[in-house]
Short mmCIF file of C-alpha atoms and ligand atoms in Angstrom, two decimals:
data_model
loop_
_atom_site.label_atom_id
_atom_site.label_comp_id
_atom_site.label_asym_id
_atom_site.label_seq_id
_atom_site.Cartn_x
_atom_site.Cartn_y
_atom_site.Cartn_z
CA MET O 1 133.57 73.94 176.98
CA ASP O 2 136.30 71.75 175.50
CA LYS O 3 135.69 69.64 172.42
CA PHE O 4 137.65 67.05 170.46
CA LEU O 5 138.42 67.32 166.74
CA ILE O 6 139.19 63.87 165.29
CA LYS O 7 140.17 63.13 161.69
CA GLY O 8 139.58 59.53 160.64
CA PRO O 9 140.08 56.85 159.62
CA CYS O 10 143.10 55.88 161.77
CA LYS O 11 144.52 52.60 162.99
CA VAL O 12 145.49 52.26 166.65
CA LYS O 13 149.05 50.94 166.88
CA GLY O 14 151.74 50.82 169.56
CA GLN O 15 151.73 50.54 173.33
CA VAL O 16 149.52 52.16 175.96
CA ASN O 17 149.80 52.18 179.78
CA ILE O 18 146.53 51.85 181.68
CA SER O 19 145.97 54.43 184.44
CA GLY O 20 144.79 53.66 187.96
CA SER O 21 141.18 52.57 188.34
CA LYS O 22 138.64 55.36 188.96
CA ASN O 23 136.09 52.88 190.34
CA ALA O 24 138.61 51.25 192.68
CA SER O 25 139.97 54.63 193.84
CA LEU O 26 136.61 56.14 194.83
CA PRO O 27 135.62 53.61 197.56
CA ILE O 28 139.24 53.41 198.79
CA LEU O 29 139.34 57.22 199.10
CA ALA O 30 136.02 57.08 200.96
CA ALA O 31 137.62 54.51 203.30
CA THR O 32 140.33 57.03 204.28
CA LEU O 33 137.71 58.74 206.49
CA LEU O 34 138.03 55.70 208.79
CA PHE O 35 141.70 56.41 209.58
CA ASP O 36 143.11 58.46 212.48
CA LYS O 37 146.63 58.60 211.07
CA THR O 38 147.98 59.47 207.63
CA VAL O 39 147.11 57.04 204.84
CA GLU O 40 148.71 57.13 201.39
CA ILE O 41 146.96 56.03 198.19
CA LYS O 42 149.08 55.61 195.01
CA ASN O 43 148.39 55.22 191.30
CA LEU O 44 145.29 57.45 191.42
CA PRO O 45 144.11 58.42 187.93
CA ARG O 46 144.26 62.16 187.19
CA VAL O 47 140.55 62.48 186.38
CA ARG O 48 137.85 64.87 187.55
CA ASP O 49 135.92 62.40 189.69
CA ILE O 50 139.05 61.87 191.81
CA ASP O 51 139.51 65.64 192.13
CA THR O 52 135.91 65.90 193.30
CA MET O 53 136.26 63.09 195.84
CA LEU O 54 139.44 64.66 197.26
CA GLU O 55 137.68 68.05 197.45
CA LEU O 56 134.85 66.37 199.37
CA ILE O 57 137.31 64.73 201.82
CA SER O 58 139.18 67.98 202.34
CA SER O 59 135.85 69.81 202.93
CA LEU O 60 135.23 67.42 205.85
CA GLY O 61 138.40 68.62 207.59
CA PHE O 62 141.05 66.17 206.35
CA LEU O 63 144.46 67.35 205.17
CA VAL O 64 144.83 66.24 201.52
CA ARG O 65 148.38 66.41 200.10
CA ARG O 66 148.42 65.43 196.46
CA ASN O 67 151.51 64.56 194.39
CA TYR O 68 150.38 65.04 190.80
CA LYS O 69 153.69 63.77 189.42
CA ASN O 70 153.25 60.22 190.69
CA GLY O 71 149.46 60.25 191.13
CA SER O 72 149.59 59.69 194.88
CA VAL O 73 147.86 61.40 197.79
CA LYS O 74 148.40 61.51 201.56
CA ILE O 75 145.29 62.02 203.66
CA THR O 76 145.49 62.97 207.33
CA ARG O 77 142.64 63.46 209.76
CA LEU O 78 142.80 66.88 211.43
CA LYS O 79 141.29 67.84 214.78
CA LYS O 80 137.83 69.09 213.85
CA ILE O 81 135.95 66.84 211.44
CA LYS O 82 132.82 68.15 209.76
CA THR O 83 130.33 65.53 208.69
CA ILE O 84 128.53 67.36 205.90
CA ALA O 85 128.98 66.24 202.26
CA SER O 86 127.66 69.20 200.31
CA TYR O 87 125.26 69.12 197.37
CA SER O 88 127.58 71.31 195.29
CA LEU O 89 130.16 68.51 195.23
CA VAL O 90 127.96 65.39 195.46
CA LYS O 91 125.74 66.59 192.57
CA THR O 92 128.68 66.32 190.16
CA MET O 93 129.78 62.92 191.40
CA ARG O 94 127.32 60.36 192.71
CA ALA O 95 130.06 58.36 194.42
CA GLY O 96 129.95 61.05 197.13
CA ILE O 97 127.26 58.86 198.69
CA LEU O 98 130.08 56.47 199.65
CA LEU O 99 131.06 58.89 202.43
CA LEU O 100 127.82 58.12 204.28
CA GLY O 101 128.81 54.69 205.60
CA PRO O 102 132.27 55.67 206.89
CA LEU O 103 131.07 58.97 208.43
CA VAL O 104 128.24 57.32 210.37
CA ALA O 105 130.39 54.34 211.41
CA LYS O 106 133.31 56.46 212.64
CA TYR O 107 131.77 59.84 213.55
CA LYS O 108 128.27 58.64 214.44
CA LYS O 109 126.58 61.21 212.24
CA ALA O 110 126.51 62.49 208.68
CA LYS O 111 124.64 64.95 206.54
CA THR O 112 125.12 63.95 202.92
CA SER O 113 123.36 65.33 199.90
CA LEU O 114 121.18 62.92 197.97
CA PRO O 115 123.17 62.22 194.81
CA GLY O 116 121.58 63.66 191.69
CA GLY O 117 120.29 61.16 189.16
CA CYS O 118 122.08 61.11 185.86
CA LEU O 119 121.45 60.49 182.21
CA ILE O 120 121.81 56.71 182.39
CA GLY O 121 119.09 56.30 184.96
CA ALA O 122 117.35 57.44 188.16
CA ARG O 123 120.05 55.67 190.20
CA PRO O 124 118.25 55.51 193.54
CA ILE O 125 120.13 54.74 196.78
CA ASN O 126 117.52 52.67 198.59
CA TYR O 127 119.86 49.65 198.91
CA HIS O 128 122.51 51.91 200.49
CA LEU O 129 120.05 53.31 203.05
CA ASN O 130 118.44 49.95 203.84
CA VAL O 131 121.69 48.13 204.53
CA LEU O 132 123.01 50.96 206.74
CA LYS O 133 119.68 51.02 208.59
CA LYS O 134 120.01 47.28 209.28
CA LEU O 135 123.44 48.03 210.79
CA GLY O 136 121.76 50.50 213.14
CA MET O 137 121.87 53.83 211.28
CA GLN O 138 118.89 56.14 211.79
CA TYR O 139 118.13 58.84 209.23
CA SER O 140 115.66 61.33 207.85
CA ILE O 141 115.66 63.01 204.46
CA LYS O 142 115.04 66.76 204.38
CA LYS O 143 115.62 69.35 201.68
CA GLY O 144 117.66 66.93 199.54
CA TYR O 145 119.94 65.88 202.39
CA ILE O 146 120.21 62.61 204.30
CA ASN O 147 120.54 63.40 208.02
CA ALA O 148 121.96 60.22 209.52
CA TYR O 149 123.08 59.36 213.05
CA ILE O 150 123.60 56.53 215.52
CA LYS O 151 123.33 56.61 219.29
CA THR O 152 126.33 54.51 220.28
CA SER O 153 127.75 52.42 217.43
CA LEU O 154 126.68 50.36 214.44
CA VAL O 155 126.08 46.71 215.31
CA GLY O 156 127.19 43.85 213.07
CA THR O 157 124.52 41.51 211.70
CA THR O 158 123.77 39.29 208.70
CA ILE O 159 122.27 41.10 205.68
CA LYS O 160 121.36 39.90 202.19
CA PHE O 161 121.13 42.52 199.42
CA PRO O 162 117.80 42.25 197.52
CA LYS O 163 119.69 43.09 194.31
CA ILE O 164 123.37 43.28 193.45
CA SER O 165 124.66 46.85 193.80
CA VAL O 166 128.30 47.99 193.51
CA GLY O 167 127.86 51.20 195.53
CA ALA O 168 125.64 49.70 198.22
CA THR O 169 128.11 46.82 198.69
CA GLU O 170 130.96 49.33 199.09
CA ASN O 171 129.00 51.52 201.54
CA ALA O 172 128.08 48.49 203.65
CA ILE O 173 131.65 47.12 203.72
CA LEU O 174 133.01 50.52 204.83
CA ALA O 175 130.37 50.89 207.56
CA SER O 176 130.88 47.30 208.81
CA CYS O 177 134.58 48.00 209.51
CA PHE O 178 133.48 49.96 212.60
CA ALA O 179 130.32 48.04 213.49
CA LYS O 180 130.38 46.09 216.75
CA GLY O 181 131.02 42.37 216.21
CA LYS O 182 130.56 40.32 213.05
CA THR O 183 128.80 41.44 209.86
CA ILE O 184 127.98 39.05 207.05
CA LEU O 185 126.88 40.60 203.74
CA LYS O 186 125.24 38.32 201.17
CA ASN O 187 124.54 38.83 197.44
CA CYS O 188 127.38 41.37 197.20
CA ALA O 189 128.69 42.89 194.00
CA ILE O 190 132.03 41.19 193.23
CA GLU O 191 133.66 43.53 190.72
CA PRO O 192 137.49 43.28 191.14
CA GLU O 193 137.50 46.87 192.42
CA ILE O 194 135.61 45.48 195.45
CA LYS O 195 136.62 41.81 195.77
CA LYS O 196 140.30 42.55 195.20
CA ASP O 197 141.25 46.18 195.70
CA LEU O 198 138.89 47.45 198.43
CA THR O 199 139.18 44.14 200.30
CA ASN O 200 143.01 44.06 200.11
CA PHE O 201 143.21 47.71 201.15
CA LEU O 202 141.10 47.13 204.29
CA LEU O 203 142.93 43.85 205.08
CA LYS O 204 146.27 45.71 204.94
CA ALA O 205 144.81 48.35 207.30
CA GLY O 206 144.01 45.61 209.82
CA VAL O 207 140.32 44.86 209.21
CA PRO O 208 139.52 41.11 209.61
CA ILE O 209 137.65 40.92 206.30
CA LYS O 210 137.19 37.68 204.31
CA TRP O 211 135.11 36.42 201.39
CA ILE O 212 133.39 33.28 202.70
CA GLY O 213 131.33 32.68 199.55
CA LYS O 214 131.25 33.88 195.92
CA ARG O 215 129.08 36.87 196.86
CA THR O 216 129.32 36.63 200.70
CA ILE O 217 131.73 38.65 202.81
CA GLN O 218 132.41 38.49 206.56
CA ILE O 219 133.80 41.49 208.47
CA TYR O 220 134.70 41.86 212.14
CA GLY O 221 134.47 45.49 213.32
CA VAL O 222 137.63 47.15 214.67
CA LYS O 223 138.35 50.22 216.82
CA LYS O 224 141.08 51.75 214.65
CA LEU O 225 142.99 51.20 211.42
CA LYS O 226 146.74 51.02 210.79
CA SER O 227 148.37 53.81 208.82
CA ILE O 228 149.24 52.26 205.43
CA SER O 229 150.24 53.03 201.85
CA TYR O 230 148.34 51.31 199.03
CA SER O 231 148.53 51.38 195.22
CA VAL O 232 145.21 50.95 193.35
CA MET O 233 144.75 48.52 190.47
CA GLY O 234 144.60 49.45 186.77
CA ASP O 235 141.34 50.69 185.29
CA ARG O 236 139.33 47.72 183.94
CA ILE O 237 137.04 49.83 181.75
CA GLU O 238 139.86 51.95 180.29
CA CYS O 239 141.62 48.68 179.43
CA GLY O 240 138.47 47.28 177.80
CA THR O 241 138.01 50.52 175.88
CA PHE O 242 141.51 50.33 174.36
CA CYS O 243 140.93 46.65 173.47
CA VAL O 244 137.82 47.70 171.50
CA ALA O 245 139.81 50.50 169.84
CA ALA O 246 142.31 47.96 168.51
CA ALA O 247 139.59 45.49 167.49
CA MET O 248 137.68 48.04 165.43
CA THR O 249 140.58 49.76 163.66
CA GLU O 250 142.51 46.65 162.50
CA GLY O 251 144.92 47.89 165.14
CA ASN O 252 147.93 46.30 166.77
CA LEU O 253 148.11 47.30 170.42
CA ARG O 254 150.08 46.32 173.52
CA ILE O 255 148.11 47.30 176.63
CA LYS O 256 150.16 47.37 179.84
CA GLY O 257 149.28 47.80 183.51
CA PHE O 258 146.24 45.60 183.85
CA ASN O 259 145.73 41.93 184.79
CA PRO O 260 144.01 40.38 181.72
CA LYS O 261 142.48 37.62 183.88
CA LEU O 262 140.03 40.24 185.20
CA ILE O 263 138.45 40.83 181.78
CA LYS O 264 138.19 37.25 180.48
CA THR O 265 134.56 37.73 179.40
CA GLU O 266 135.34 40.80 177.33
CA LEU O 267 138.46 39.29 175.75
CA ASN O 268 136.55 36.13 174.77
CA LEU O 269 133.86 38.30 173.13
CA LEU O 270 136.51 40.24 171.18
CA LYS O 271 138.04 36.95 170.00
CA LYS O 272 134.54 35.95 168.84
CA THR O 273 134.46 39.08 166.67
CA GLY O 274 137.77 38.04 165.09
CA ALA O 275 140.44 39.86 167.12
CA LYS O 276 143.68 38.01 167.80
CA ILE O 277 144.60 38.28 171.49
CA LYS O 278 147.63 37.15 173.48
CA ILE O 279 147.73 37.68 177.23
CA TYR O 280 150.73 37.96 179.58
CA LYS O 281 150.98 38.65 183.32
CA ASN O 282 150.19 42.33 183.15
CA GLU O 283 149.80 42.92 179.43
CA ILE O 284 147.42 42.27 176.54
CA HIS O 285 148.55 42.15 172.90
CA ILE O 286 145.54 42.58 170.61
CA ILE O 287 145.43 42.63 166.80
CA GLY O 288 142.17 43.70 165.16
CA SER O 289 140.85 41.72 162.19
CA LYS O 290 139.91 43.11 158.79
CA LYS O 291 136.50 41.43 158.96
CA ILE O 292 134.63 41.92 162.24
CA LYS O 293 132.15 39.19 163.09
CA ASN O 294 128.80 40.10 164.65
CA ILE O 295 127.57 38.88 168.05
CA LYS O 296 123.99 37.62 167.71
CA PHE O 297 123.00 38.42 171.31
CA LEU O 298 125.02 40.22 173.97
CA GLN O 299 123.63 41.20 177.37
CA THR O 300 125.10 43.30 180.17
CA LYS O 301 125.30 41.63 183.56
CA GLU O 302 126.87 42.11 186.94
CA TYR O 303 130.52 40.96 187.18
CA ASP O 304 131.79 38.57 185.93
CA GLY O 305 129.27 38.99 183.12
CA PHE O 306 129.69 41.50 180.28
CA PRO O 307 129.94 44.95 181.97
CA THR O 308 127.42 47.73 181.29
CA ASP O 309 130.37 50.17 181.29
CA LEU O 310 131.62 48.63 178.03
CA GLN O 311 128.20 48.37 176.34
CA ALA O 312 128.50 51.62 174.37
CA GLN O 313 132.04 50.80 173.22
CA PHE O 314 131.03 47.31 172.01
CA MET O 315 128.01 48.78 170.21
CA THR O 316 130.36 50.98 168.19
CA LEU O 317 132.46 47.93 167.31
CA LEU O 318 129.39 45.91 166.29
CA CYS O 319 128.26 48.69 163.93
CA LYS O 320 131.29 47.63 161.85
CA ALA O 321 130.49 43.89 162.04
CA GLU O 322 129.56 41.77 158.99
CA GLY O 323 126.05 41.06 160.24
CA ARG O 324 123.31 42.01 162.72
CA SER O 325 123.94 42.07 166.49
CA VAL O 326 121.60 42.61 169.44
CA ILE O 327 122.68 44.16 172.76
CA SER O 328 120.43 43.96 175.82
CA GLU O 329 121.17 46.55 178.57
CA ASN O 330 120.00 44.92 181.80
CA ILE O 331 121.63 47.11 184.46
CA PHE O 332 120.50 50.70 183.73
CA GLU O 333 117.16 51.80 182.37
CA ASN O 334 118.44 54.48 180.01
CA ARG O 335 121.92 53.69 178.80
CA PHE O 336 121.48 54.11 175.05
CA MET O 337 122.21 57.86 174.92
CA HIS O 338 125.04 57.18 172.47
CA VAL O 339 122.70 55.58 169.88
CA ALA O 340 121.27 58.84 168.50
CA GLU O 341 124.82 60.21 168.13
CA LEU O 342 126.13 57.04 166.44
CA LYS O 343 123.25 57.34 163.98
CA ARG O 344 124.49 60.85 163.09
CA LEU O 345 127.70 59.11 161.98
CA GLY O 346 125.69 56.69 159.84
CA ALA O 347 124.94 53.80 162.21
CA LYS O 348 121.75 51.78 161.67
CA ILE O 349 120.45 50.91 165.15
CA LEU O 350 116.90 50.21 166.30
CA ILE O 351 115.97 50.44 169.99
CA LYS O 352 113.26 48.18 171.35
CA LYS O 353 112.84 48.70 175.14
CA ASN O 354 116.20 47.69 176.65
CA LYS O 355 117.47 46.09 173.44
CA ALA O 356 119.47 47.66 170.62
CA ILE O 357 119.38 45.94 167.22
CA ILE O 358 122.54 46.89 165.35
CA GLU O 359 122.77 46.42 161.56
CA GLY O 360 126.47 45.95 160.70
CA LYS O 361 128.61 47.05 157.79
CA THR O 362 128.37 50.72 158.78
CA LYS O 363 130.72 53.16 157.07
CA PHE O 364 130.90 55.96 159.63
CA GLU O 365 131.09 59.46 158.10
CA GLY O 366 132.53 62.23 160.30
CA ALA O 367 129.97 64.55 161.93
CA GLU O 368 129.47 66.95 164.88
CA LEU O 369 128.49 65.03 168.02
CA MET O 370 127.38 65.62 171.61
CA SER O 371 128.71 63.67 174.60
CA SER O 372 126.13 62.65 177.19
CA ASP O 373 127.77 60.45 179.82
CA LEU O 374 131.24 59.09 180.46
CA ARG O 375 131.11 55.80 178.58
CA ALA O 376 128.81 57.01 175.78
CA SER O 377 131.35 59.80 175.10
CA VAL O 378 134.26 57.41 174.67
CA ALA O 379 132.12 55.33 172.27
CA LEU O 380 131.77 58.46 170.11
CA VAL O 381 135.56 58.89 170.17
CA LEU O 382 135.98 55.29 168.96
CA ALA O 383 133.46 55.83 166.15
CA ALA O 384 135.12 59.11 165.12
CA ILE O 385 138.51 57.34 164.93
CA VAL O 386 137.24 54.95 162.24
CA ALA O 387 134.91 57.48 160.52
CA ASN O 388 135.85 59.01 157.18
CA GLY O 389 136.60 62.69 157.62
CA ILE O 390 136.39 65.13 160.54
CA SER O 391 134.26 64.69 163.65
CA ILE O 392 133.77 67.23 166.43
CA ILE O 393 132.79 65.85 169.84
CA ASN O 394 131.29 68.45 172.18
CA ARG O 395 131.08 68.51 176.02
CA ILE O 396 134.07 66.25 176.57
CA TYR O 397 134.07 67.19 180.26
CA HIS O 398 132.10 63.93 180.53
CA LEU O 399 135.21 62.11 179.30
CA ASP O 400 137.53 64.03 181.61
CA ARG O 401 135.65 62.53 184.55
CA GLY O 402 137.03 59.06 183.94
CA TYR O 403 139.72 58.89 181.24
CA GLU O 404 143.18 60.26 182.05
CA ASN O 405 144.88 62.13 179.18
CA ILE O 406 142.91 60.18 176.60
CA GLU O 407 143.85 62.45 173.69
CA LYS O 408 147.58 62.17 174.54
CA LYS O 409 147.32 58.37 174.79
CA LEU O 410 145.40 58.13 171.48
CA SER O 411 147.73 60.56 169.64
CA LYS O 412 150.71 58.40 170.65
CA LEU O 413 148.90 55.44 169.08
CA GLY O 414 148.50 57.21 165.74
CA VAL O 415 145.08 58.82 166.14
CA ASN O 416 144.62 62.30 164.66
CA ILE O 417 142.90 63.97 167.66
CA LYS O 418 143.06 67.54 168.99
CA ARG O 419 141.45 69.14 172.05
CA ILE O 420 139.89 72.52 171.26
CA SER O 421 139.34 74.62 174.37
C1 LIG U 501 128.86 51.57 189.83
O1 LIG U 501 127.74 52.45 189.91
C2 LIG U 501 129.85 52.25 188.88
N1 LIG U 501 130.26 53.54 189.43
C3 LIG U 501 129.19 52.46 187.51
O2 LIG U 501 130.19 52.99 186.65
C4 LIG U 501 128.76 51.09 186.96
O3 LIG U 501 128.09 51.29 185.74
C5 LIG U 501 127.82 50.42 187.97
O4 LIG U 501 128.48 50.30 189.26
C6 LIG U 501 127.42 49.02 187.52
O5 LIG U 501 128.57 48.23 187.36
C7 LIG U 501 131.28 53.56 190.32
O6 LIG U 501 131.84 52.54 190.69
C8 LIG U 501 131.68 54.91 190.83
P1 LIG U 501 124.92 49.85 191.12
P2 LIG U 501 126.59 52.17 191.05
O7 LIG U 501 124.60 50.28 192.49
O8 LIG U 501 127.25 51.73 192.30
C9 LIG U 501 120.19 50.18 190.84
C10 LIG U 501 131.19 54.60 185.29
O9 LIG U 501 130.99 54.84 184.10
N2 LIG U 501 120.26 50.60 192.25
O10 LIG U 501 125.63 48.53 190.92
O11 LIG U 501 125.72 53.36 191.09
C11 LIG U 501 120.86 51.18 189.90
O12 LIG U 501 119.94 52.21 189.56
C12 LIG U 501 130.01 54.35 186.20
O13 LIG U 501 132.32 54.53 185.84
C13 LIG U 501 119.07 50.77 192.95
O14 LIG U 501 117.98 50.58 192.43
O15 LIG U 501 125.81 50.96 190.38
C14 LIG U 501 121.23 50.32 188.72
O16 LIG U 501 120.11 50.15 187.89
C15 LIG U 501 128.69 54.57 185.49
N3 LIG U 501 119.14 51.16 194.25
C16 LIG U 501 121.60 48.98 189.36
O17 LIG U 501 120.98 48.98 190.67
C17 LIG U 501 120.35 51.38 194.89
O18 LIG U 501 120.35 51.71 196.09
C18 LIG U 501 123.10 48.77 189.56
O19 LIG U 501 123.58 49.91 190.23
C19 LIG U 501 121.54 51.21 194.14
C20 LIG U 501 121.48 50.81 192.82
#
């Protein structure tokens, strides 16, 4: 298994281009199952989760032609479509559950593996199943598979999510595109990957879809979609990660390829810790400060609150702050896997239920570390960059799931990082 060898401390300086968004690409790729003709998706990030999703789509009987050079893919429905999403693929990538809605809506049946849980939590799919049931889907669960079907077609209706869920919102939107009549979904997740990218993609394909409230969407079902080409947005969490890298290394970074207006909350928090930030149309210029101020209380929330996917990265930054900070993780029940590893580098962090109390002024000393999940792993990379001496980060396949060429991007910014296979 690959590992990273990082020699710190380094400053992060120069310019970095943000790759396409993993979490915008996954639902848009799931939506390609709804098309009869070829559909082209551009600016896909070259990361393992995208490989897995494309493998899943091809296993269903779609022709997948990938152009690695420009990160685009053309997907064409072939004659015989299978409607089984296998455990071997879904177990490595939970977003495989997003195939359920489109398959049932378009092909009237689906057999999809229950997604495995993961380290950050049990991650049930009850909201997915309930909303699809309300649209008319019938299902049974046997031997770890969801066997779903409908007699004639899904029927549009008004549904309010009991809790905000990114994946369940995406599954419901995809299914509603082929439900009869009007569907209104209330209490939706409104991450930009949904409210902008997935919505714009479906609009362009001819779905009458419209946000009629902050968290309320209205969709009229259609019979078929237009063949289109669409380029996905930049990756919001990769962008936030590089902002933290600059903030914690007294760096000076120009980050291109992402609309800064979509991460106002995070940028305001970084300014509170002392970073100097200038924003342009599609670029952020961030200069880290020598003294990093603490944040007394920071809690993760659904968008447009502070995102859980940046919690680990901000914790690493706050270890370097002048005083004590508290982070409350309100989205997942077990998303502090990075804490034990940060403590191996010298961090002083106390966990009390879903709160982490972070003493500042940490001088990280290089050590051998273990990645656990995608965002925890990148937090270890950030800590290793500022640590004195050599750090080894094991099991970086977690990182390869969601960060494209991260060691190449960091090396170009002055970080002493090597991948050891
Ligand atoms: C998406 O996961 C993202 N994944 C996650 O990013 C992100 O952390 C999460 O949204 C929250 O923003 C993708 O977009 C592929 P949820 P998802 O449904 O859809 C509970 C990354 O690093 N819940 O909004 O699974 C759930 O357990 C990944 O890129 C139910 O109880 O998140 C969690 O506690 C990690 N029942 C909360 O809701 C359900 O049916 C929010 O989950 C669904 C969710």
